[in-house]
Structure formats: C-alpha cells, structure tokens
XYZ file of C-alpha atoms in Angstrom:
724
model
C 4.562 51.747 112.655
C 2.789 55.001 112.445
C 3.774 58.060 109.954
C 3.577 61.624 110.669
C 2.671 63.941 107.800
C 3.128 67.734 108.353
C 2.485 70.561 105.891
C 2.779 74.320 106.512
C 1.136 76.202 103.728
C 1.640 79.877 103.033
C 1.995 82.642 100.408
C 5.040 82.453 98.219
C 8.209 81.714 100.248
C 11.249 83.347 98.485
C 13.122 80.732 96.576
C 16.413 81.464 98.215
C 15.007 80.563 101.649
C 13.183 77.318 100.797
C 15.912 74.589 101.075
C 17.352 75.716 104.158
C 13.798 76.313 105.731
C 12.620 72.669 104.753
C 15.948 71.461 106.477
C 15.211 73.643 109.448
C 11.857 72.206 109.784
C 13.105 68.623 109.682
C 15.659 69.212 112.274
C 13.596 71.143 114.745
C 10.745 68.653 114.672
C 12.654 65.532 114.837
C 14.816 66.991 117.301
C 11.889 67.717 119.587
C 10.345 64.498 119.233
C 13.323 62.459 120.021
C 13.913 64.845 123.205
C 10.326 63.898 124.149
C 11.272 60.387 124.168
C 10.076 59.174 120.627
C 12.015 57.657 117.992
C 11.460 57.168 114.125
C 13.011 55.025 111.272
C 13.384 57.989 108.732
C 12.317 61.629 107.674
C 12.419 63.537 104.542
C 11.693 67.188 103.932
C 9.913 68.746 100.959
C 9.233 72.293 99.575
C 7.540 74.298 96.896
C 7.030 77.832 96.575
C 3.965 77.783 98.775
C 4.576 74.955 101.349
C 6.984 73.139 103.655
C 6.332 69.486 104.171
C 7.667 66.756 106.235
C 7.239 63.085 106.082
C 8.420 61.249 109.209
C 7.787 57.287 108.912
C 8.257 54.645 111.619
C 7.453 56.995 114.369
C 6.639 55.344 117.825
C 3.168 55.658 118.857
C 4.180 56.422 122.424
C 7.185 57.507 124.324
C 8.522 54.934 126.824
C 7.815 55.059 130.591
C 10.605 56.413 132.658
C 11.770 55.479 136.092
C 14.443 57.619 137.726
C 16.072 57.392 141.103
C 17.326 60.626 142.522
C 19.569 60.499 145.444
C 18.984 63.041 148.143
C 20.586 64.189 151.501
C 21.373 61.965 154.585
C 18.207 61.401 156.869
C 19.823 63.463 159.458
C 20.571 66.376 157.254
C 19.231 69.909 157.988
C 15.575 70.721 157.386
C 16.220 73.141 154.417
C 18.485 70.541 152.651
C 15.813 67.936 152.778
C 12.806 70.473 151.838
C 15.022 71.427 148.816
C 15.430 67.541 147.873
C 11.580 67.097 148.326
C 10.863 70.443 146.079
C 13.170 69.048 143.195
C 11.830 65.546 143.150
C 8.434 66.859 143.190
C 7.511 65.038 146.451
C 5.180 66.458 149.274
C 6.829 64.684 152.245
C 9.674 62.492 153.324
C 7.208 59.562 153.663
C 7.059 59.469 149.705
C 10.837 58.971 149.624
C 12.567 55.648 150.221
C 15.540 55.479 152.680
C 18.558 53.663 151.719
C 21.254 52.635 153.899
C 25.103 52.700 152.635
C 27.589 51.184 155.397
C 29.801 54.169 155.018
C 27.650 56.993 154.523
C 24.862 56.085 156.562
C 21.005 56.253 155.674
C 19.850 58.829 152.851
C 16.791 59.513 151.037
C 16.162 58.425 147.552
C 13.060 59.737 145.364
C 11.829 57.380 142.828
C 10.211 59.400 140.117
C 8.091 57.492 137.531
C 6.960 59.309 134.308
C 4.404 57.452 132.307
C 5.004 57.692 128.819
C 2.782 60.027 126.587
C 0.927 59.585 123.388
C 2.562 60.780 120.073
C -0.214 63.141 119.313
C -0.093 64.649 122.499
C 3.690 65.449 122.228
C 3.105 66.754 118.731
C 0.391 68.968 119.919
C 2.850 70.435 122.636
C 6.025 70.948 120.565
C 4.484 72.196 117.162
C 3.298 75.656 118.071
C 6.484 76.529 119.700
C 8.519 75.342 116.574
C 6.281 77.414 114.338
C 6.457 80.438 116.411
C 10.222 80.515 116.889
C 10.998 79.409 113.351
C 14.401 80.638 112.179
C 13.344 82.806 109.163
C 15.999 85.247 108.045
C 13.278 87.617 107.537
C 9.553 87.294 108.822
C 6.380 89.193 108.856
C 3.170 89.677 110.785
C -0.084 90.097 108.780
C -4.014 90.584 109.500
C -5.839 91.811 112.502
C -3.929 89.831 114.897
C -0.697 91.520 113.795
C -1.202 94.407 116.031
C -1.453 92.198 119.229
C 1.478 91.378 121.220
C 3.267 87.966 120.361
C 1.377 87.883 117.289
C 2.447 84.973 115.008
C 5.536 85.976 112.438
C 6.117 83.896 109.165
C 8.179 84.600 106.178
C 4.735 85.168 104.395
C 1.182 84.858 105.498
C 0.529 81.288 106.955
C -2.756 79.994 105.389
C -3.216 76.289 106.530
C -1.571 73.503 108.219
C -1.810 69.846 107.681
C -0.816 67.267 110.544
C -1.881 63.526 110.262
C -0.678 60.684 112.184
C -1.471 56.929 111.740
C -0.248 53.541 110.423
C 0.690 52.843 106.922
C -2.355 50.872 106.046
C -4.945 51.936 108.350
C -7.096 55.334 109.008
C -5.058 58.273 110.145
C -6.054 60.932 112.830
C -5.810 64.671 112.494
C -3.528 66.117 115.334
C -5.548 69.240 115.722
C -2.995 71.818 117.315
C -3.858 75.405 116.816
C -1.770 78.550 116.630
C -3.071 82.037 116.068
C -6.402 80.850 114.848
C -5.120 78.252 112.514
C -5.993 74.690 113.325
C -4.095 71.761 111.755
C -6.285 69.667 109.757
C -6.108 67.017 106.758
C -6.961 69.741 104.128
C -4.542 71.203 101.750
C -4.786 72.948 98.408
C -3.271 72.443 94.867
C -1.924 74.939 92.344
C -3.269 78.504 92.863
C -4.687 78.610 89.470
C -5.147 75.227 88.096
C -6.425 73.395 91.053
C -7.434 75.850 94.003
C -9.982 73.428 95.423
C -9.516 71.741 98.821
C -7.794 68.291 98.845
C -8.377 65.967 101.878
C -5.360 63.924 102.680
C -4.481 61.017 104.965
C -0.882 60.121 104.664
C 2.141 61.147 102.625
C 1.577 58.830 99.597
C -1.905 60.133 98.780
C -0.792 63.743 99.719
C 1.909 63.734 97.086
C -0.262 61.801 94.579
C -3.200 64.133 95.110
C -0.974 67.253 94.895
C 0.377 66.134 91.582
C -3.008 65.613 90.243
C -3.764 69.139 91.417
C -0.688 70.532 89.298
C 1.877 70.650 92.213
C 5.155 68.577 92.036
C 6.087 68.233 95.639
C 9.822 67.082 95.244
C 12.055 70.125 94.322
C 14.707 68.013 92.952
C 12.366 66.450 90.567
C 11.059 69.928 89.517
C 14.789 70.711 88.749
C 15.408 67.602 86.654
C 12.065 68.486 84.808
C 13.197 71.865 84.035
C 16.695 70.965 83.051
C 15.718 68.165 80.608
C 12.823 69.787 79.012
C 15.032 72.963 78.546
C 17.837 70.857 77.031
C 15.359 69.215 74.878
C 13.840 72.568 73.543
C 17.096 73.846 72.921
C 18.111 70.791 70.813
C 14.969 70.868 68.918
C 16.014 74.423 67.709
C 19.464 73.437 66.887
C 20.961 75.007 70.158
C 22.453 74.016 73.317
C 21.314 75.159 76.938
C 23.865 77.245 78.811
C 23.411 75.585 82.179
C 23.388 77.291 85.465
C 23.046 75.322 88.627
C 22.223 78.396 90.801
C 19.526 79.783 88.404
C 18.163 76.203 88.158
C 17.804 76.025 91.966
C 16.271 79.414 92.006
C 13.742 78.692 89.174
C 12.651 75.438 90.691
C 11.658 77.328 93.751
C 9.508 79.850 91.789
C 7.101 77.209 90.183
C 5.165 74.266 91.272
C 4.116 73.147 87.749
C 7.054 73.879 85.441
C 6.345 74.562 82.052
C 9.345 75.361 79.873
C 9.050 77.614 76.887
C 11.469 79.363 74.520
C 11.487 83.019 73.423
C 13.661 85.190 71.422
C 15.042 88.623 70.919
C 16.574 90.633 67.891
C 20.047 89.426 66.600
C 21.123 93.094 66.995
C 21.620 92.708 70.744
C 24.114 89.825 70.254
C 26.681 92.862 69.655
C 26.650 93.142 73.567
C 29.107 90.926 75.308
C 27.553 87.455 76.294
C 28.339 87.974 79.697
C 26.121 91.051 80.047
C 23.399 89.307 77.939
C 23.413 86.460 80.133
C 23.468 88.177 83.511
C 20.529 90.744 82.110
C 18.354 87.794 81.180
C 19.089 85.779 84.299
C 18.929 88.640 86.845
C 15.758 90.285 85.605
C 13.779 87.516 84.161
C 15.247 84.378 85.736
C 15.727 82.935 82.141
C 18.331 80.769 80.697
C 20.345 81.579 77.493
C 21.184 79.369 74.739
C 24.128 79.093 72.244
C 24.611 77.363 68.936
C 25.866 73.801 69.419
C 29.515 73.558 69.906
C 30.149 77.270 69.969
C 30.661 79.813 72.711
C 28.705 82.655 71.421
C 25.093 83.016 72.628
C 22.063 82.643 70.137
C 19.109 85.126 70.313
C 16.866 82.416 71.845
C 16.213 82.319 75.788
C 14.499 79.721 77.803
C 11.828 80.825 80.357
C 9.863 78.532 82.878
C 6.351 79.269 83.633
C 4.125 78.159 86.473
C 1.079 78.068 84.360
C 0.152 75.424 81.468
C -1.467 78.069 79.317
C -4.359 77.083 76.904
C -2.650 78.994 73.968
C 0.657 76.811 74.551
C 2.327 79.868 76.224
C 2.305 82.243 73.387
C 1.257 85.167 75.593
C 3.719 84.343 78.218
C 6.677 84.103 75.808
C 5.427 87.491 74.275
C 5.474 89.235 77.643
C 8.737 87.769 78.768
C 10.192 88.707 75.480
C 8.969 92.543 75.749
C 10.908 92.556 79.332
C 13.973 90.849 77.951
C 14.312 93.280 74.891
C 13.848 96.219 77.268
C 16.486 95.055 79.622
C 18.742 94.313 76.585
C 18.229 97.704 75.208
C 19.558 99.254 78.614
C 22.532 96.928 78.400
C 23.182 97.887 74.959
C 23.165 101.549 76.112
C 25.535 101.058 78.972
C 27.774 99.049 76.717
C 27.875 101.816 74.183
C 28.017 104.691 76.676
C 31.221 103.210 78.417
C 33.216 103.287 75.224
C 32.363 106.901 74.860
C 33.818 110.032 76.591
C 32.661 111.334 79.646
C 31.173 114.776 79.613
C 33.380 116.623 82.367
C 36.853 115.793 80.971
C 38.168 119.124 82.062
C 37.670 118.234 85.782
C 39.766 115.206 85.510
C 43.030 116.344 84.421
C 44.608 116.542 87.847
C 43.509 112.916 88.585
C 44.858 111.964 85.201
C 48.343 113.656 85.814
C 48.566 111.797 89.240
C 48.265 108.419 87.659
C 49.847 109.214 84.209
C 46.414 108.507 82.388
C 45.630 109.103 78.900
C 42.576 111.374 78.993
C 41.764 110.270 75.330
C 40.927 106.742 76.066
C 37.577 105.841 77.875
C 38.702 103.521 80.561
C 41.474 106.073 81.666
C 38.628 108.561 81.867
C 36.921 106.136 84.313
C 39.910 105.810 86.378
C 40.357 109.666 86.553
C 36.633 109.918 87.424
C 36.986 107.137 90.314
C 39.858 109.371 91.939
C 38.412 112.613 91.126
C 35.128 111.752 92.977
C 36.860 110.735 96.252
C 35.010 107.278 96.347
C 35.325 105.721 99.654
C 37.005 102.256 99.931
C 36.685 102.117 103.691
C 36.151 105.045 106.010
C 39.479 104.186 107.790
C 41.517 103.418 104.569
C 40.703 106.235 102.562
C 39.449 106.393 98.916
C 39.759 104.020 95.954
C 42.245 106.466 94.256
C 44.339 106.155 97.318
C 44.101 102.297 97.416
C 45.026 102.120 93.608
C 48.087 104.366 94.422
C 49.268 101.828 97.229
C 48.418 98.858 94.928
C 50.534 100.567 92.299
C 53.617 100.905 94.626
C 53.307 97.528 96.282
C 52.982 96.104 92.640
C 56.160 97.807 91.792
C 58.125 96.028 94.344
C 56.301 92.549 93.776
C 57.238 92.856 89.959
C 61.182 92.362 90.905
C 59.825 88.903 92.630
C 57.341 87.669 89.904
C 59.654 88.616 87.074
C 56.824 90.738 85.418
C 57.263 93.671 83.201
C 57.339 96.832 85.093
C 55.848 99.174 82.651
C 52.840 96.616 81.963
C 52.563 96.119 85.694
C 52.216 99.676 86.460
C 49.780 100.339 83.668
C 47.632 97.262 84.983
C 47.637 98.648 88.424
C 46.546 102.042 87.344
C 43.539 100.632 85.306
C 42.525 97.521 87.507
C 39.659 99.468 89.318
C 38.697 101.722 86.490
C 35.653 99.652 85.609
C 34.089 100.418 88.993
C 33.028 103.736 87.068
C 31.637 101.922 84.176
C 27.607 101.747 83.778
C 27.875 98.181 82.853
C 29.466 97.263 86.341
C 27.338 99.769 87.980
C 24.260 97.697 86.967
C 25.940 94.288 87.229
C 28.802 94.514 89.917
C 29.395 90.716 89.174
C 31.181 91.962 86.058
C 34.039 93.913 87.538
C 37.217 93.015 86.213
C 35.642 90.972 83.189
C 34.462 94.248 81.806
C 37.475 96.206 82.599
C 39.264 93.637 80.409
C 36.892 94.102 77.483
C 37.140 97.905 77.774
C 41.007 97.759 77.975
C 41.135 95.418 74.967
C 38.892 97.859 72.983
C 41.159 100.730 73.787
C 44.299 98.809 72.549
C 45.857 97.681 75.933
C 48.619 95.002 76.040
C 47.019 91.565 76.447
C 48.670 91.243 79.635
C 47.317 94.418 81.004
C 43.875 93.592 80.092
C 44.031 90.008 81.604
C 45.448 91.363 84.742
C 42.433 93.843 85.041
C 40.248 90.672 85.143
C 42.314 88.101 86.970
C 43.543 90.491 89.653
C 40.232 89.528 91.556
C 41.116 85.811 91.353
C 41.004 83.416 92.751
C 37.790 84.088 94.473
C 37.286 80.740 96.206
C 38.937 77.400 96.484
C 37.627 76.211 93.062
C 38.350 79.394 91.095
C 41.252 79.403 88.629
C 44.514 81.192 89.615
C 46.028 83.830 87.295
C 48.744 82.618 84.974
C 50.126 85.687 83.401
C 52.826 87.315 85.432
C 51.477 90.704 85.243
C 48.159 89.454 86.424
C 49.694 87.361 89.316
C 51.603 90.579 90.372
C 48.551 92.799 90.463
C 46.524 89.899 92.236
C 49.036 89.727 94.898
C 49.465 93.405 95.610
C 45.439 93.797 95.717
C 45.018 91.223 98.267
C 48.074 92.187 100.181
C 46.962 95.693 100.425
C 43.686 94.692 101.539
C 45.021 92.469 104.373
C 47.601 94.975 105.628
C 45.087 97.793 105.771
C 42.458 95.670 107.745
C 45.021 94.542 109.875
C 46.131 97.893 110.551
C 42.588 99.171 111.501
C 42.017 95.979 113.607
C 39.154 94.829 111.471
C 40.199 91.116 111.443
C 37.749 88.276 110.996
C 35.990 87.065 114.272
C 34.517 83.679 114.444
C 32.439 83.144 111.220
C 32.203 86.776 110.727
C 34.488 87.951 107.658
C 32.668 90.806 106.115
C 35.626 92.053 103.897
C 36.415 88.326 102.694
C 39.862 88.596 104.301
C 40.099 84.699 104.594
C 39.288 84.514 100.967
C 42.145 87.159 100.271
C 44.676 85.211 102.218
C 43.873 81.598 100.709
C 44.048 83.625 97.291
C 47.676 84.732 98.092
C 48.468 81.186 99.349
C 47.155 79.628 96.267
C 48.918 81.918 93.775
C 52.428 81.431 95.657
C 52.013 77.657 95.771
C 50.309 77.011 92.391
C 52.492 79.326 90.502
C 55.643 78.629 92.285
C 56.597 81.852 93.649
C 58.972 82.657 96.431
C 57.769 85.549 98.443
C 59.124 86.654 101.879
C 55.706 87.719 103.348
C 57.116 89.691 106.159
C 59.345 91.826 104.018
C 56.391 92.447 101.562
C 53.895 93.533 104.439
C 56.532 95.749 105.720
C 57.178 97.312 102.347
C 53.275 97.634 102.099
C 53.106 99.571 105.381
C 56.003 101.914 104.167
C 54.304 102.539 100.859
C 50.966 103.398 102.727
C 52.916 106.013 104.740
C 54.737 107.546 101.906
C 51.306 107.838 99.951
C 49.956 110.054 102.711
C 48.218 107.280 104.850
C 50.290 108.214 108.125
C 47.249 107.135 110.255
C 47.893 103.530 109.177
C 50.001 102.031 111.927
C 50.542 98.449 112.242
C 52.849 96.855 115.039
C 55.262 94.266 114.924
C 52.656 92.037 116.952
C 50.138 92.901 114.294
C 52.548 91.682 111.376
C 53.305 88.589 113.366
C 49.479 87.947 113.822
C 48.808 88.399 110.139
C 51.525 85.964 109.263
C 49.799 83.570 111.632
C 46.686 84.143 109.848
C 48.527 83.351 106.424
C 49.708 79.956 108.211
C 46.087 79.116 109.113
C 45.089 79.582 105.610
C 48.042 77.535 104.418
C 47.190 74.617 106.625
C 43.689 74.699 105.240
C 45.052 74.526 101.618
C 47.518 71.817 102.328
C 45.143 69.587 104.230
C 42.857 70.027 101.555
C 45.459 68.723 99.099
C 45.777 65.640 101.233
C 48.788 66.608 103.521
C 48.800 65.245 107.174
C 48.186 67.999 109.846
C 51.072 66.611 112.017
C 53.559 66.905 109.206
C 52.219 70.267 108.504
C 52.927 71.302 112.257
C 56.348 69.552 112.046
C 57.471 71.938 109.239
C 55.705 75.106 109.970
C 57.481 77.571 112.330
C 55.876 80.656 113.687
C 58.313 82.781 111.785
C 58.192 80.958 108.445
C 57.358 83.496 105.963
C 58.423 81.615 102.664
C 54.963 79.649 101.915
C 56.157 77.980 99.076
C 59.069 76.559 100.892
C 57.011 75.244 104.018
C 54.877 73.405 101.089
C 57.977 71.899 99.479
C 58.995 70.717 102.967
C 55.814 69.216 103.984
C 55.712 67.320 100.306
C 59.229 65.922 100.680
C 58.534 65.012 104.506
C 55.360 63.357 103.314
C 57.206 61.123 101.088
C 60.010 60.267 103.312
C 57.956 59.520 106.481
C 55.719 57.051 104.495
C 59.073 54.962 103.498
C 60.507 52.218 105.422
C 63.412 54.239 106.430
C 61.386 57.107 107.395
C 59.262 55.172 109.561
C 62.295 53.606 111.415
C 64.170 56.922 111.729
C 60.931 58.489 113.205
C 60.626 55.652 115.870
C 64.369 56.028 116.707
C 64.502 59.880 116.749
C 61.091 59.969 118.933
C 62.914 57.844 121.224
C 66.035 60.053 121.474
C 64.031 63.180 121.835
C 61.769 61.748 124.688
C 64.494 60.342 126.561
C 66.672 63.692 126.110
C 63.388 65.773 127.073
C 62.903 63.612 130.350
C 66.667 64.025 131.287
C 66.533 67.680 130.646
C 63.378 67.978 132.742
C 65.169 66.184 135.671
C 68.017 68.675 135.248
C 70.370 65.939 134.308
C 73.970 67.413 133.260
C 74.275 67.393 129.599
C 77.608 67.936 127.939
C 77.904 71.112 125.747
C 79.460 68.831 122.944
C 80.197 65.380 122.044
C 83.617 64.304 123.304
C 85.094 61.749 120.883
C 87.499 60.414 123.719
C 84.315 59.504 125.807
C 82.801 57.356 123.037
C 83.445 53.786 124.349
C 81.347 51.557 122.297
C 81.478 51.124 118.457
C 77.801 51.770 118.148
C 78.005 55.175 119.661
C 81.250 56.090 117.548
C 79.302 54.877 114.329
C 76.252 56.991 115.458
C 78.605 60.052 115.867
C 80.286 59.724 112.648
C 76.841 59.307 110.831
C 75.526 62.188 112.356
C 78.403 64.394 111.546
C 78.030 63.391 107.879
C 74.285 63.422 107.578
C 74.139 66.826 109.209
C 76.383 68.422 106.886
C 74.658 66.788 104.047
C 71.307 67.738 105.153
C 72.162 71.265 105.929
C 73.812 71.738 102.567
C 70.560 70.344 100.788
C 68.405 72.411 102.637
C 70.420 75.690 101.880
C 70.080 74.472 98.365
C 66.260 74.078 98.819
C 66.601 70.304 97.865
C 64.409 68.835 100.637
C 64.369 65.412 99.270
C 68.081 65.158 99.187
C 68.000 66.453 102.932
C 65.626 63.505 103.880
C 67.827 60.964 101.969
C 70.990 62.345 103.921
C 68.822 61.915 107.199
C 67.690 58.537 106.147
C 71.248 57.271 106.424
C 70.918 57.644 110.454
C 68.358 54.842 110.352
C 70.909 51.807 110.868
C 73.345 53.641 113.409
C 70.263 54.956 115.534
C 68.773 51.466 115.737
C 72.144 49.930 116.763
C 73.035 52.668 119.337
C 69.670 51.835 121.113
C 70.259 48.181 120.828
C 73.962 48.229 122.187
C 74.275 51.421 124.444
C 72.816 51.984 127.643
C 72.675 55.868 127.781
C 72.073 56.351 131.487
C 75.710 55.032 132.326
C 76.851 55.170 136.118
C 79.601 57.133 134.860
C 78.004 60.864 134.753
C 80.621 62.117 132.144
C 79.829 59.237 129.849
C 76.107 59.632 130.700
C 76.335 63.456 129.668
C 78.320 62.602 126.619
C 75.661 60.161 125.406
C 72.716 62.425 125.958
C 74.712 65.085 123.927
C 74.901 62.649 121.405
C 70.934 62.220 121.454
C 70.796 65.969 121.181
C 72.845 65.755 118.217
C 70.157 63.373 116.537
C 67.430 66.047 117.357
C 69.559 68.855 115.936
C 70.194 66.982 112.901
C 66.597 66.151 112.117
C 65.405 69.482 113.008
C 67.034 70.913 109.914
C 64.094 69.822 108.237
C 61.224 69.165 110.681
C 60.335 69.023 114.238
C 60.084 65.078 114.296
C 58.552 65.218 118.058
C 55.486 66.545 116.468
C 54.994 63.759 113.995
C 52.415 61.230 115.170
C 53.069 57.389 114.825
C-alpha cells in the first residue's frame, strides 16, 4: 500500500515546542485523512530544530464510494417542506428522488446520494493548506513581503520548504504539489545548515531519513538524545568523572542540534566554592551544558559537557574555548551573588521597625533580608497584602499547628519568620528555582538550628506527587501553615481553580497538605484549622478578608477531591472511598485509615457475604420507606417470633456496641471484625424470615431490625455505596 511523506522545514523551532508540534501535526493530518474516508496502517512523527516530519505508511490510495439514503417528507407534504428536502439532498426536482411506500405512514420521498471516492492526492491537496494555516503554535509570526497582507501565513518561524510525496513502497512516488503562500510542496529538502546546505531529492521516508543522515541530520529525536547521553557519559568516564544527568536538559539540548557533537570544557576550581546547585543552574540555564562530578561523590568537578551542532575541523577547541569564556563569566556573577548575600545590606538603619516587628537579629544577613522584604512592602497578591503580612499570618497559624504536630514552638516561630527571607537574596533573584534551598544554606551559615534551616527549604514541599514530603516536625508545621494560608486566602477572595486553570497552584497546595497529613500520620481537624486561619488573618489587620461558612465547606470539599485523587493513586477503590468519605469529614488521616480497613475487610469472604446481606437489607428497607410502609421506631423483642430474627437482634446489639467502641478508639480493623460476626445471622435471617409478614406490627418490627443492620454497618461505612 502507498506511503505518504510530509516535511515542513523552517528556521529554528524553539526546543520546548518541537515534540508537541510534531504530535499535533500527526494528529491533525491523520484525523483529516480518516475523516475524508481514508485509512492507514501506521504513522510516526519526527522533529529536528528545523523540521517537522511525518511518515504515514499503508495509506489507502483512494477513499471508498459512499451511498447514502436520506429520508424525506411525505409526498403530500407542503411545498416548502419538499423544497427544503430537495435543497438539503442536492436534488433539483422531485423526479430525482425515489418514492417509498410505508403501509402505516404512506408514501414519502427518499434521496439516494452517491458520492464517488476521491484520490488520496486530491484529499491531501485539500486538507494540508488548512492544517498549516491553522497550526496550533503557542506563538507564531509572519515574515517577508506577504506579511503585510490580510490572512498572511503564520508559522513559529519562517517556513522555507515543504516536502510531500506519495506512492507505493517499491515503486516511483509522486509529488503532491499543494501550495500555500507561494511555497509549493515538492520532493526537495535540505540537510545541515553548514555541513550540507545543498538540495536533496527524496522519494519516500527510507531514503529521506538516510539522505538526511548523510547530510549530517539525525532525524529521530530519541536517537539524538541517546547519542548525546552516551557520548556525555563516555567522555566523563574517560576523565575519571561521571555525568550529572538531567532529563529536562537532555530533551532541550536534543532540540537544539541536528548533528550532536559532545565536547568537554572546564572552569577554574575556585568557582567550586559556590554551592553546587548554583553552579549547575548557572551552567544549565545560560549555556545549556551538563555538569560532572567525581565518581561516587556528590560535589561537582570543574569540568562541564557541552553539545555542539557543528563537527569542527579543530576538534571543537574554539567551541569549547568560547563556551568556557561564557561559563566563567556567569560563574563570576554567581560567586558575586553568593558573597553579597552573606554580607550586610547598605541601608540597615531603615530596617529597624521591620526587625522589631518580627523579632529579627539585624546583625544576621538572612534576618536583614527578611526585614528588607517587609520594609519594601513587596506584594504577595493585590487582594491578600504584602509578603510581610503573609509571613505574619503563617507565623500565627504555625503557632497553632505546632500544638498538633508536636514541634518545638520556639523553633517553629523562628522558621516561620525566616522562611521567605531568601526571596530578597541575589541568588534567588537570579534563580527563583533555588528559593528555599538557598535560604537553608544561608541559615546554616549564620548558625540557625538545623531544624529551622531544614524548614526553610522544605516548607515549599511537596511540590508534586513525586516530590518528597518534609520529615522534621518544624518543617512539617511550616509547610502546612504556608499551604493552608495560601488556600484560605485565595478561597476568601474567590480565586479558586476553574477547569484546567490553576494559576496559583492551589491543587498542588491542597495535595501537599493531604500528603503531609497521611504520610506523616498527622491528625489535623481541617475545619477548626481553617477557622483559626481566618481569625489570625483578621487579628493581623486583614479585616477585608471575609470567608463564609459556605466557602469553608467548599474548601473542605476541595480537600476531599485531592484526597480521592491521592487514595486512588495509592490503589484504593473509588466506591470504598465514597462509602467512607462524608461531606463533613475533616480528619483526612482517619478517612484514609477507614478506607484501608474497609479495603481489607471487603476483600475477605466474611466481608463479601456481609456486603451482600447488608445491601439486600438496605435495598428492601429503602423500597419500603419509599412506599411509606410503617416501620417501628425500635425493635420490640416481644414481636420477635422466629429464632433467626432473635439471633440477628442479639448479634446486632453486640456487634454495634463492639464496632462503636472500636471506632471511638480509632481501631477500624477491630470495628470491621466486630461487624463480620453479623455475616451468619444476616444470612440465616434472609433464609428463614419473611420480612413482609401479613401482620403489620411484625412487618414493622422486622423492618426496624433491617434498619439496625444499616445503622450498625454505618458506623464504619455506607455499605450502599460499595459496588459488588
């Protein structure tokens, strides 16, 4: 079957856009072809800095003929209805329609519409210009003389040529010469900008990829990544070092080169006095280079690895020299930031009021930065005040949380005050990714307690589902206070996430709270804590922050949603979560423990059978309640006539008490074990007892007995929500 080759070649596409753009091209083209009636065996996308390519193999040469029967109005319908039918069917008169008789409905018109199939070349010519014009680039541009005209082509960078060939695997291919803004598709492409700028004639994908490689272009991005990674590892190993691997940087660098050449550069060892994180970010951000370290050690070496797009005649000496000059200049700046942050600020006399407000030691560099952050009235959010006000709220909330987490109150207070101080350091100003981490380093340098230093770094964590959770109690306390303050504040000003939009990362903050509480086994009444946070905000002069009970309830529901996501990711069944989670449940750790115990119970034989019996009881009870059947207020032992119902009543009385006591003691497994004793009595009850007895009093009494089953199991979960 024929294959289709498509290439869109332009000036350099930003590396961050390439992978998605290639995927978008594949989806847009294949969807359009399928919609036009074609089918294909497979398709694969490719990309380099200067091209997007698509190989579609096993594509049908022609779309199938289509025959459609469209039913119209009755033959005696009014003229307008018939005219509308003819227009919609593309017929000029009723003589072109067929008349079909229906014994019940009478005679009516039917239009038989036949659409002959179309050649693939014709379909591609029709769909490709629209796909290119409407391509979903995040940013695009116009260029050249045509750019001033309305409707001019927009592309991420100037589009230079298009390849579009079609044909069988072992025969000659043809060019599909569609045209867009003066660029006509052909079978001509070009190789490496410097090494092989000559035109290359291609027929199909195999010779296209092979010719490009001869022209110093490796089309497959994954292969470029593999070459870069293994060559970098090898060159590091040859120098007694190991590569510090970085998947994000590797992805970016592979999108910057078509013919990767891996080289090693160096800088003066004096720069190694800068923290490794700063060195790594400086070299990565500014030069897109990898760092290395001595084998088996954590500290960096003074060697870095760069990737060039040119195979230089001098072996890359000038390229290494040029990159080295830039790296040294950037590291010199970083060393300056590092040293400046450890010194005194020049305007200490203006910081005394802020220092007094937070109990800061103005002789210490990090304290000075916190005082500066407050004195400058740096805005956190227009409706939520300054960073200084936020630190005060976190400080007050952390004080209350420390009573729950068991953290040292003095250390918590100190950590809360210094947590945001590094936002005023020059290192974080240059590299915002280092906030928290630099604060920890500066705190350690000025002699802060290890728990305080750890809390400064870890209060931002976890920043995602795979990020680590703080371990130190002080860090846990500050992390909770920071996230809860954020959530309370944004709920108060009604800036909640909507759909996929979450500009303030509130879902991440809530999931962070959930993970901390569950993974560090912390009992925290969310509602009480939220209300305390609001009170603290008002005491700290934030009277404009108003949050209603409805908003608090909504925020609790938001936590429930994050809890469900977390528990499902841990393997919990959604129906078991729903069976345990009530709308007012604000102790998330207890919810998780209930789900854990219920999961173990419901997978046991006793649990399965009790679930079946309980469901039968609750369904029967619900049906009678719906009908308005009279149900006794309580069970009368005098009306228990059969041994099976007497046995069930006794079992429920015992199991309910044992389960309630176990729940009160937060021993959910024991509560489940107590309920499991109901399995036999429930089974025997339904085997031996007719609930809907003719005697209304006995019937009402037996329904009351079923209600006791529902209430007993309800102490641990709503069994009606459990599937199975």
